[in-house]
Amino acid sequence: MDGILPLNKDRGMTSHDAVFKCRKIFKTRKVGHSGTLDPNVDGVLPICIGRATKAVNYLMASGKVYKGEIILGFSTETEDLDGEVIAKKAIERPFSQEQIDQAMVQLTGEIIQTPPMYSAVKVDGKRLYEYARAGQSVERPKRKITVDYFKQTKPSTYDVAKKQQTLYFEVGCGKGTYVRTLALDLGEILGVPAVMSDLTRLQSGGFDLKKSVTLEQLTNATPEELETYLYPLEYAFRSYPKVILTEQQWQKVQNGGFLPANIFKDKTSKILLMYGDKARALYYYDDKKDVFRSEQMLDLTQRG
């Protein structure tokens, strides 16, 4: 089987666990996920199966939407509730909704983010979490991320006994964004420690929770039902303009050949090449040679 599976990942399992289980269910080793979800986070995790693994990087680059909760009043070493508490500050007077909104706005657009120590980002060939677990400090690479919006979804609540305030949010963001770090940064703007206390991914790779299926559904499905859960490879490239190839052009593409610039009017575009009702390749415009050339071959197995 080939295709993209919008999985609704359960909490308590890693993204690698989800891939491992899908390999057994779909009886293939050619399975990959399109963006890690931490074990304590649930929600949409697109899984690519068979030839659809060629779409992994493109799905990863797509925008994502999350909903969650942030607690103001303490922070942890992992920036979520899995880690040890490293800072506390009583919230004597809860922040107003306006104060929170203003702080959130400061974390939108193109911003610089420092990934958490407990993350899979590599420094000198090792994951940051490996340094963290070994008690070693290392300089973390700052990265530019894009946050489309960061907003409250309902009024915050205040725990008088604990002197903590809980915020409820939704965020739309680009590739490489650590939402738990956004929570920490929000606290810094407000002048208090903060921690991400709950997170669900609502959308990823053009899929939402309504389109997603659980591992339980997959485990109980017949082979025929499994097929119905898969989206075709071209779903990952649906935003690109399509060009239908002639037989002669298709022969060139099969050999990785260039296509003339006049095949598509917009020379700044990437184009999805179709033949026989299938997505065959993604081409991009090479302004130095004034041709379209291959960026990613997708399906050269049949002539259509």
Coordinates of C-alpha atoms in Angstrom, one line a residue:
M1 CA 0.0 0.0 0.0
D2 CA 1.1 3.6 -0.7
G3 CA -0.3 6.8 0.7
I4 CA -0.5 9.3 3.5
L5 CA -2.2 8.3 6.7
P6 CA -3.5 11.1 9.0
L7 CA -2.9 9.4 12.3
N8 CA -4.5 10.7 15.6
K9 CA -1.6 9.8 17.9
D10 CA -2.4 8.8 21.4
R11 CA -0.6 10.2 24.4
G12 CA 2.0 8.0 26.0
M13 CA 3.7 6.9 22.7
T14 CA 6.5 8.4 20.7
S15 CA 6.3 9.3 17.0
H16 CA 8.7 6.4 16.5
D17 CA 6.4 4.0 18.3
A18 CA 3.6 5.1 15.9
V19 CA 5.8 4.4 12.9
F20 CA 6.8 1.0 14.3
K21 CA 3.1 0.0 14.8
C22 CA 2.2 1.3 11.3
R23 CA 4.9 -0.8 9.8
K24 CA 3.4 -3.9 11.3
I25 CA -0.2 -3.0 10.4
F26 CA 0.6 -2.1 6.7
K27 CA 3.3 -4.8 6.5
T28 CA 6.1 -2.6 5.1
R29 CA 9.2 -1.1 6.5
K30 CA 8.9 2.0 4.2
V31 CA 7.0 4.2 6.7
G32 CA 8.0 7.6 8.0
H33 CA 6.3 10.4 10.0
S34 CA 6.2 14.1 9.1
G35 CA 7.0 15.8 12.3
T36 CA 7.7 14.6 15.8
L37 CA 5.0 14.7 18.5
D38 CA 6.2 14.4 22.0
P39 CA 4.9 11.4 24.0
N40 CA 2.7 13.7 26.2
V41 CA 1.2 15.4 23.2
D42 CA -1.7 13.9 21.1
G43 CA -3.2 14.8 17.8
V44 CA -2.5 14.8 14.1
L45 CA 0.6 13.0 12.9
P46 CA 0.7 12.4 9.2
I47 CA 2.4 9.0 8.4
C48 CA 3.8 8.3 4.9
I49 CA 3.7 4.8 3.6
G50 CA 5.4 3.3 0.7
R51 CA 6.2 5.7 -2.2
A52 CA 4.5 8.4 -0.2
T53 CA 7.6 8.7 2.0
K54 CA 8.9 11.0 -0.7
A55 CA 6.4 13.6 0.6
V56 CA 7.7 13.6 4.2
N57 CA 9.8 16.8 3.9
Y58 CA 7.0 18.6 2.2
L59 CA 4.4 17.7 4.8
M60 CA 6.9 18.7 7.5
A61 CA 7.2 22.1 6.0
S62 CA 3.5 22.8 6.1
G63 CA 1.9 24.8 8.9
K64 CA 0.5 23.3 12.1
V65 CA -2.2 24.3 14.5
Y66 CA -2.2 23.4 18.2
K67 CA -4.5 24.0 21.2
G68 CA -3.3 23.7 24.8
E69 CA -2.9 25.2 28.2
I70 CA -0.1 27.2 29.9
I71 CA 0.3 27.5 33.7
L72 CA 1.8 30.7 35.0
G73 CA 3.6 30.4 38.4
F74 CA 6.3 27.8 37.9
S75 CA 8.6 26.3 35.2
T76 CA 10.3 23.0 34.6
E77 CA 13.6 21.8 33.1
T78 CA 11.7 20.2 30.1
E79 CA 9.3 23.2 29.7
D80 CA 6.3 20.8 30.2
L81 CA 4.9 18.8 33.1
D82 CA 7.3 15.9 32.6
G83 CA 10.3 17.7 34.1
E84 CA 11.5 18.8 37.5
V85 CA 10.4 22.2 38.8
I86 CA 13.2 24.7 38.5
A87 CA 11.5 28.0 39.3
K88 CA 8.4 29.2 41.2
K89 CA 6.7 32.6 41.7
A90 CA 3.3 33.1 43.2
I91 CA 0.8 34.9 41.1
E92 CA -0.6 37.2 43.7
R93 CA -2.8 39.0 41.3
P94 CA -3.9 37.3 38.0
F95 CA -3.0 39.0 34.7
S96 CA -5.9 40.5 32.8
Q97 CA -7.0 39.1 29.5
E98 CA -5.6 42.3 27.8
Q99 CA -2.2 41.8 29.4
I100 CA -2.0 38.2 28.2
D101 CA -3.2 39.1 24.7
Q102 CA -0.6 41.8 24.4
A103 CA 2.1 39.4 25.4
M104 CA 0.9 36.8 22.9
V105 CA 1.0 39.3 20.1
Q106 CA 4.8 39.8 20.8
L107 CA 5.3 36.2 20.0
T108 CA 3.8 36.3 16.5
G109 CA 5.3 36.8 13.1
E110 CA 8.9 35.9 12.4
I111 CA 10.7 35.5 15.8
I112 CA 13.9 33.9 17.1
Q113 CA 13.4 30.9 19.3
T114 CA 15.9 28.8 21.3
P115 CA 14.9 25.2 21.3
P116 CA 14.6 23.4 24.7
M117 CA 17.4 21.3 26.1
Y118 CA 15.0 18.4 26.1
S119 CA 14.6 18.3 22.4
A120 CA 15.9 16.3 19.4
V121 CA 17.8 19.2 17.9
K122 CA 21.4 18.1 17.1
V123 CA 24.5 19.9 18.2
D124 CA 27.9 18.4 17.2
G125 CA 26.2 15.1 16.2
K126 CA 24.3 14.7 19.5
R127 CA 20.7 15.4 20.4
L128 CA 20.2 18.1 22.9
Y129 CA 18.3 15.8 25.2
E130 CA 21.4 13.6 25.4
Y131 CA 23.4 16.5 26.7
A132 CA 20.6 17.3 29.2
R133 CA 20.4 13.8 30.5
A134 CA 24.1 13.7 31.0
G135 CA 24.0 16.9 32.9
Q136 CA 26.1 18.7 30.3
S137 CA 25.5 22.3 29.2
V138 CA 25.9 23.2 25.5
E139 CA 25.1 26.3 23.5
R140 CA 21.8 25.8 21.7
P141 CA 21.4 27.1 18.2
K142 CA 18.8 29.9 17.9
R143 CA 16.4 29.5 15.0
K144 CA 14.0 31.7 13.1
I145 CA 10.4 30.5 13.3
T146 CA 7.1 31.8 12.1
V147 CA 4.0 32.1 14.3
D148 CA 0.9 33.0 12.3
Y149 CA -1.2 33.6 15.4
F150 CA -1.2 32.9 19.1
K151 CA -4.5 33.6 20.9
Q152 CA -6.6 32.7 23.9
T153 CA -9.5 30.5 23.3
K154 CA -11.4 31.2 26.5
P155 CA -10.8 33.3 29.7
S156 CA -8.0 32.2 31.9
T157 CA -8.6 30.7 35.4
Y158 CA -6.9 31.5 38.7
D159 CA -6.1 29.0 41.5
V160 CA -6.3 31.0 44.7
A161 CA -4.7 28.2 46.8
K162 CA -1.8 27.5 44.5
K163 CA -1.5 31.2 43.3
Q164 CA -1.2 30.0 39.7
Q165 CA -3.0 31.1 36.6
T166 CA -3.9 28.8 33.7
L167 CA -4.2 30.1 30.1
Y168 CA -6.0 28.4 27.3
F169 CA -4.7 29.0 23.8
E170 CA -4.5 28.1 20.1
V171 CA -1.5 28.7 18.0
G172 CA -0.8 28.4 14.2
C173 CA 2.9 28.1 13.4
G174 CA 5.5 27.0 10.9
K175 CA 8.1 24.2 10.8
G176 CA 10.5 23.9 13.8
T177 CA 8.3 25.7 16.3
Y178 CA 8.5 24.4 19.9
V179 CA 5.1 25.3 21.5
R180 CA 6.4 24.6 25.0
T181 CA 9.1 27.2 24.4
L182 CA 6.4 29.7 23.4
A183 CA 4.8 29.0 26.8
L184 CA 8.1 29.7 28.5
D185 CA 8.7 32.9 26.4
L186 CA 5.2 34.1 27.2
G187 CA 6.0 33.8 30.9
E188 CA 9.2 35.8 30.4
I189 CA 7.3 38.6 28.8
L190 CA 4.9 38.6 31.7
G191 CA 7.7 38.4 34.2
V192 CA 6.8 35.0 35.7
P193 CA 7.9 31.4 35.2
A194 CA 5.6 29.4 32.9
V195 CA 5.1 25.8 31.7
M196 CA 3.1 24.2 29.0
S197 CA 0.6 21.9 30.8
D198 CA -1.4 20.4 27.9
L199 CA -1.1 20.2 24.2
T200 CA -3.0 18.7 21.2
R201 CA -2.1 19.1 17.6
L202 CA -5.2 20.0 15.7
Q203 CA -3.8 20.3 12.2
S204 CA -0.7 19.2 10.2
G205 CA 0.1 18.6 6.6
G206 CA -3.4 19.7 5.6
F207 CA -5.1 17.2 7.8
D208 CA -7.2 17.9 10.9
L209 CA -8.5 15.7 13.7
K210 CA -11.8 14.9 11.8
K211 CA -9.8 13.3 9.0
S212 CA -7.5 11.4 11.3
V213 CA -7.8 7.8 12.5
T214 CA -6.5 6.1 15.7
L215 CA -4.2 3.2 16.0
E216 CA -7.2 1.3 17.5
Q217 CA -9.2 1.8 14.3
L218 CA -6.2 0.7 12.2
T219 CA -5.6 -2.4 14.3
N220 CA -9.2 -3.5 13.9
A221 CA -9.4 -2.7 10.2
T222 CA -9.6 -5.1 7.3
P223 CA -7.0 -4.6 4.4
E224 CA -9.8 -3.0 2.4
E225 CA -10.6 -0.6 5.2
L226 CA -6.9 0.3 5.6
E227 CA -6.9 1.4 1.9
T228 CA -9.7 3.8 2.6
Y229 CA -7.7 5.6 5.3
L230 CA -4.9 6.5 2.9
Y231 CA -4.7 9.7 1.0
P232 CA -2.8 9.7 -2.4
L233 CA 0.7 11.0 -2.6
E234 CA -0.4 14.1 -4.6
Y235 CA -2.4 15.3 -1.5
A236 CA 0.9 16.6 -0.1
F237 CA 1.4 18.7 -3.2
R238 CA -2.1 19.9 -3.7
S239 CA -1.1 23.6 -3.3
Y240 CA 1.3 23.5 -6.3
P241 CA 0.1 24.3 -9.8
K242 CA -0.3 21.2 -11.9
V243 CA 1.0 20.6 -15.4
I244 CA -0.3 17.7 -17.5
L245 CA 2.5 16.1 -19.5
T246 CA 2.4 15.0 -23.0
E247 CA 3.8 11.5 -23.9
Q248 CA 7.0 13.1 -25.2
Q249 CA 7.5 15.2 -22.0
W250 CA 6.7 12.2 -19.8
Q251 CA 9.6 10.3 -21.5
K252 CA 11.9 13.2 -20.7
V253 CA 10.8 13.3 -17.1
Q254 CA 11.3 9.6 -16.6
N255 CA 14.9 10.2 -17.4
G256 CA 15.1 13.2 -15.1
G257 CA 15.4 15.6 -18.1
F258 CA 14.8 19.3 -18.2
L259 CA 11.5 20.8 -19.5
P260 CA 11.4 24.1 -21.4
A261 CA 10.5 27.3 -19.5
N262 CA 7.4 27.9 -21.5
I263 CA 5.7 24.7 -20.1
F264 CA 4.4 27.0 -17.4
K265 CA 3.8 30.8 -17.5
D266 CA 5.0 31.6 -13.9
K267 CA 8.8 31.0 -14.0
T268 CA 9.1 31.5 -10.2
S269 CA 6.9 28.5 -9.4
K270 CA 7.4 24.9 -8.5
I271 CA 5.1 22.7 -10.6
L272 CA 3.6 19.3 -10.0
L273 CA 3.9 17.2 -13.1
M274 CA 0.9 14.9 -13.8
Y275 CA 0.7 12.0 -16.2
G276 CA -1.9 9.2 -16.3
D277 CA -3.8 10.9 -13.5
K278 CA -0.8 10.5 -11.2
A279 CA 1.6 12.9 -9.6
R280 CA 5.0 12.1 -11.2
A281 CA 7.5 14.7 -10.1
L282 CA 7.9 18.1 -8.6
Y283 CA 9.9 20.5 -10.8
Y284 CA 11.3 24.0 -10.1
Y285 CA 12.4 26.8 -12.3
D286 CA 16.1 27.1 -12.8
D287 CA 16.6 30.8 -13.8
K288 CA 20.3 30.2 -14.8
K289 CA 19.4 27.7 -17.4
D290 CA 15.9 29.0 -18.1
V291 CA 14.4 25.6 -17.7
F292 CA 12.3 23.6 -15.3
R293 CA 14.2 20.8 -13.6
S294 CA 13.6 18.0 -11.1
E295 CA 13.4 18.8 -7.4
Q296 CA 11.7 15.5 -6.3
M297 CA 10.8 12.5 -8.4
L298 CA 7.5 11.0 -7.1
D299 CA 6.2 8.1 -9.2
L300 CA 7.9 6.7 -12.3
T301 CA 6.6 3.2 -11.9
Q302 CA 3.9 3.2 -14.6
R303 CA 3.3 4.9 -17.9
G304 CA -0.3 5.9 -16.9

